[in-house]
Amino acid sequence: MEATGVAARFGEHRVFSGVNVTAATGAVTGITGPSGCGKTTLLRVLAGLHRPAAGEIRYDGAAAAPRGSLALLAQHPRLVCNPRWTLRRIVAEPAAIRGTQADIGDAVERVGLTAALLDRHPGQVSDGQLQRACLARMLVQRASYVLCDEPTAMLDPIATGDVVDVLREVGGTAAVVLVSHDAALVEALSDEVLPLSAAAVGH
């Protein structure tokens, strides 16, 4: 995934400009910066959820990522999960989109989510348990591009460790972009670190 000269605006307000990001397959690219510098907006631009005001994004040379090849791990899992679905259905969603049957057992085990929780709804589990379900869904998806927005911000230390372990594993096969204000986390996980405050002025 490669972003070149990307700028983002909300109306007349410029969030950032001149941003260049290259995320290689098999590596983790970390993006840091102070609150309000546009880290989440940049991730939304990379995900195709916010149209850039300038620049371009290429996915293995193509202007758009193939359907189902991009996964977004959000900071607030409750905002991206259907409250009427069970955790089992949430985890299996990528397979359902592909029209295949999913054996979610391995993914669930790898993120430390107990089988007893799978038939509960988001309102019946903690934020950490729901984020584990989102992490398992990402594994089931087998995405080529993985975008993570403060994925450990709401988690306890044990859940944070599980997320870090899985992201290390995913970073071996996918192009991963990790956005966080936690510089220590980014340094520990990333092969390359981009400070957005510097990139935003074209450095």
CSV table of C-alpha atoms in Angstrom, one decimal:
chain,number,residue,atom,x,y,z
A,1,MET,CA,0.0,0.0,0.0
A,2,GLU,CA,1.4,3.4,-1.0
A,3,ALA,CA,0.1,6.9,-0.3
A,4,THR,CA,1.8,9.7,-2.2
A,5,GLY,CA,1.3,13.4,-1.4
A,6,VAL,CA,-2.0,12.8,0.4
A,7,ALA,CA,-3.9,15.7,1.9
A,8,ALA,CA,-7.2,15.6,3.9
A,9,ARG,CA,-9.7,18.4,4.6
A,10,PHE,CA,-13.0,18.8,6.4
A,11,GLY,CA,-14.6,21.6,4.6
A,12,GLU,CA,-12.1,24.5,4.6
A,13,HIS,CA,-10.1,23.0,7.4
A,14,ARG,CA,-6.9,21.3,6.3
A,15,VAL,CA,-6.1,18.3,8.5
A,16,PHE,CA,-2.8,17.5,6.9
A,17,SER,CA,-1.0,17.6,3.5
A,18,GLY,CA,2.0,16.2,1.7
A,19,VAL,CA,1.8,12.8,3.5
A,20,ASN,CA,3.7,9.9,2.1
A,21,VAL,CA,3.2,6.4,3.5
A,22,THR,CA,4.5,3.1,2.2
A,23,ALA,CA,3.3,-0.1,3.9
A,24,ALA,CA,5.1,-3.2,2.7
A,25,THR,CA,3.7,-6.7,2.8
A,26,GLY,CA,5.2,-8.5,5.7
A,27,ALA,CA,5.9,-5.4,7.7
A,28,VAL,CA,4.3,-3.1,10.2
A,29,THR,CA,4.3,0.7,9.5
A,30,GLY,CA,3.7,2.7,12.7
A,31,ILE,CA,2.3,6.2,12.6
A,32,THR,CA,2.6,8.4,15.7
A,33,GLY,CA,1.7,12.0,16.6
A,34,PRO,CA,-0.1,14.1,19.2
A,35,SER,CA,-3.9,14.1,19.5
A,36,GLY,CA,-5.6,16.1,16.8
A,37,CYS,CA,-2.8,15.7,14.2
A,38,GLY,CA,-4.9,13.6,11.9
A,39,LYS,CA,-3.8,10.0,12.6
A,40,THR,CA,-7.3,8.6,12.5
A,41,THR,CA,-8.2,10.7,9.5
A,42,LEU,CA,-5.2,9.3,7.6
A,43,LEU,CA,-6.2,5.8,8.5
A,44,ARG,CA,-9.7,6.5,7.1
A,45,VAL,CA,-8.2,7.9,3.9
A,46,LEU,CA,-6.1,4.7,3.5
A,47,ALA,CA,-9.2,2.6,4.1
A,48,GLY,CA,-11.1,4.5,1.4
A,49,LEU,CA,-13.6,5.9,4.0
A,50,HIS,CA,-12.5,9.5,3.5
A,51,ARG,CA,-11.8,11.0,0.1
A,52,PRO,CA,-8.3,12.7,0.0
A,53,ALA,CA,-8.2,16.3,-1.0
A,54,ALA,CA,-5.0,15.6,-2.9
A,55,GLY,CA,-2.6,12.8,-3.7
A,56,GLU,CA,-3.2,9.2,-4.5
A,57,ILE,CA,-3.3,5.8,-2.8
A,58,ARG,CA,-2.3,2.6,-4.6
A,59,TYR,CA,-2.8,-1.0,-3.5
A,60,ASP,CA,-0.2,-3.2,-5.1
A,61,GLY,CA,-0.3,-0.7,-8.0
A,62,ALA,CA,-4.2,-0.6,-8.3
A,63,ALA,CA,-6.3,2.4,-7.5
A,64,ALA,CA,-8.6,0.4,-5.2
A,65,ALA,CA,-8.1,-2.5,-2.9
A,66,PRO,CA,-9.7,-5.7,-4.0
A,67,ARG,CA,-13.0,-6.5,-2.2
A,68,GLY,CA,-12.4,-8.0,1.2
A,69,SER,CA,-8.7,-7.5,1.1
A,70,LEU,CA,-8.6,-4.6,3.6
A,71,ALA,CA,-9.4,-4.9,7.3
A,72,LEU,CA,-9.8,-2.1,9.8
A,73,LEU,CA,-9.3,-2.7,13.6
A,74,ALA,CA,-11.0,0.2,15.3
A,75,GLN,CA,-10.3,1.8,18.6
A,76,HIS,CA,-13.9,1.6,19.7
A,77,PRO,CA,-15.2,-1.9,18.7
A,78,ARG,CA,-18.8,-1.0,19.7
A,79,LEU,CA,-19.0,1.5,16.9
A,80,VAL,CA,-18.2,-1.2,14.2
A,81,CYS,CA,-20.1,-4.2,15.5
A,82,ASN,CA,-23.8,-4.8,15.0
A,83,PRO,CA,-25.3,-4.9,18.5
A,84,ARG,CA,-27.9,-7.5,17.4
A,85,TRP,CA,-25.3,-10.0,16.3
A,86,THR,CA,-23.7,-12.6,18.5
A,87,LEU,CA,-19.9,-12.6,18.7
A,88,ARG,CA,-20.0,-15.8,16.8
A,89,ARG,CA,-21.6,-14.1,13.8
A,90,ILE,CA,-19.3,-11.1,14.1
A,91,VAL,CA,-16.2,-13.3,13.9
A,92,ALA,CA,-17.6,-15.3,11.0
A,93,GLU,CA,-18.8,-12.3,9.0
A,94,PRO,CA,-15.9,-12.2,6.5
A,95,ALA,CA,-16.5,-15.9,5.5
A,96,ALA,CA,-20.2,-15.1,5.1
A,97,ILE,CA,-19.4,-12.2,2.7
A,98,ARG,CA,-17.2,-14.6,0.7
A,99,GLY,CA,-20.1,-17.1,0.7
A,100,THR,CA,-18.1,-19.8,2.5
A,101,GLN,CA,-18.4,-21.7,5.7
A,102,ALA,CA,-15.9,-20.5,8.4
A,103,ASP,CA,-14.2,-22.7,11.0
A,104,ILE,CA,-13.6,-19.9,13.5
A,105,GLY,CA,-12.2,-22.1,16.2
A,106,ASP,CA,-8.6,-21.4,15.5
A,107,ALA,CA,-9.1,-17.6,15.2
A,108,VAL,CA,-11.1,-17.5,18.5
A,109,GLU,CA,-8.4,-19.6,20.3
A,110,ARG,CA,-5.6,-17.4,19.0
A,111,VAL,CA,-7.1,-14.2,20.4
A,112,GLY,CA,-8.0,-15.8,23.8
A,113,LEU,CA,-11.7,-15.6,23.4
A,114,THR,CA,-13.6,-18.3,25.3
A,115,ALA,CA,-16.2,-20.4,23.5
A,116,ALA,CA,-18.7,-19.5,26.2
A,117,LEU,CA,-18.7,-15.9,25.0
A,118,LEU,CA,-19.5,-16.6,21.3
A,119,ASP,CA,-23.3,-16.7,21.7
A,120,ARG,CA,-23.4,-13.4,23.6
A,121,HIS,CA,-24.1,-10.0,22.1
A,122,PRO,CA,-21.8,-7.0,22.3
A,123,GLY,CA,-23.9,-5.5,25.1
A,124,GLN,CA,-23.2,-8.6,27.2
A,125,VAL,CA,-19.4,-8.5,27.0
A,126,SER,CA,-16.6,-6.1,28.0
A,127,ASP,CA,-14.8,-3.8,25.6
A,128,GLY,CA,-11.7,-6.1,25.7
A,129,GLN,CA,-13.8,-9.2,24.9
A,130,LEU,CA,-15.4,-7.4,22.0
A,131,GLN,CA,-12.1,-6.2,20.7
A,132,ARG,CA,-10.9,-9.8,20.8
A,133,ALA,CA,-13.9,-10.7,18.7
A,134,CYS,CA,-12.9,-8.0,16.2
A,135,LEU,CA,-9.3,-9.3,16.2
A,136,ALA,CA,-10.6,-12.9,15.5
A,137,ARG,CA,-12.8,-11.5,12.6
A,138,MET,CA,-9.7,-9.9,11.1
A,139,LEU,CA,-7.9,-13.3,11.2
A,140,VAL,CA,-10.9,-15.0,9.5
A,141,GLN,CA,-10.8,-12.3,6.9
A,142,ARG,CA,-7.2,-13.0,6.0
A,143,ALA,CA,-6.8,-9.4,4.7
A,144,SER,CA,-3.8,-8.2,2.6
A,145,TYR,CA,-4.0,-4.8,4.2
A,146,VAL,CA,-4.6,-4.3,7.9
A,147,LEU,CA,-5.2,-0.8,9.4
A,148,CYS,CA,-5.2,-0.5,13.2
A,149,ASP,CA,-6.5,2.7,14.9
A,150,GLU,CA,-5.4,2.7,18.6
A,151,PRO,CA,-6.3,-1.0,18.9
A,152,THR,CA,-5.2,-1.3,22.5
A,153,ALA,CA,-6.4,2.0,23.9
A,154,MET,CA,-9.4,0.6,25.8
A,155,LEU,CA,-7.9,-2.7,26.8
A,156,ASP,CA,-6.4,-4.1,30.0
A,157,PRO,CA,-2.7,-5.3,30.0
A,158,ILE,CA,-3.6,-9.0,29.3
A,159,ALA,CA,-5.9,-8.1,26.4
A,160,THR,CA,-3.3,-5.6,25.1
A,161,GLY,CA,-0.6,-8.4,25.1
A,162,ASP,CA,-2.9,-10.7,23.1
A,163,VAL,CA,-3.6,-7.9,20.5
A,164,VAL,CA,0.2,-7.2,20.2
A,165,ASP,CA,0.9,-10.9,19.7
A,166,VAL,CA,-1.7,-11.3,16.9
A,167,LEU,CA,-0.6,-8.1,15.2
A,168,ARG,CA,3.0,-9.4,15.2
A,169,GLU,CA,1.8,-12.5,13.5
A,170,VAL,CA,-0.4,-10.7,11.0
A,171,GLY,CA,2.5,-8.4,10.2
A,172,GLY,CA,4.4,-11.3,8.8
A,173,THR,CA,1.9,-11.8,5.9
A,174,ALA,CA,0.0,-8.5,5.4
A,175,ALA,CA,0.8,-4.8,5.0
A,176,VAL,CA,-0.1,-3.4,8.4
A,177,VAL,CA,-0.4,0.2,9.4
A,178,LEU,CA,-0.6,0.9,13.1
A,179,VAL,CA,-1.8,4.3,14.4
A,180,SER,CA,-1.3,5.1,18.0
A,181,HIS,CA,-0.3,7.9,20.4
A,182,ASP,CA,1.5,5.2,22.4
A,183,ALA,CA,5.0,5.6,21.1
A,184,ALA,CA,6.3,2.6,23.1
A,185,LEU,CA,3.7,0.3,21.5
A,186,VAL,CA,4.5,1.6,18.0
A,187,GLU,CA,8.3,1.3,18.5
A,188,ALA,CA,7.8,-2.3,19.8
A,189,LEU,CA,5.7,-3.5,16.9
A,190,SER,CA,6.8,-1.5,13.9
A,191,ASP,CA,9.5,-2.0,11.3
A,192,GLU,CA,9.2,1.7,10.4
A,193,VAL,CA,7.8,4.6,12.3
A,194,LEU,CA,6.4,7.7,10.6
A,195,PRO,CA,5.7,10.8,12.8
A,196,LEU,CA,2.7,12.4,11.3
A,197,SER,CA,3.5,15.8,12.6
A,198,ALA,CA,6.6,15.8,10.4
A,199,ALA,CA,5.0,14.2,7.4
A,200,ALA,CA,2.1,16.7,7.4
A,201,VAL,CA,4.5,19.4,6.3
A,202,GLY,CA,6.0,17.3,3.6
A,203,HIS,CA,9.0,16.0,5.5
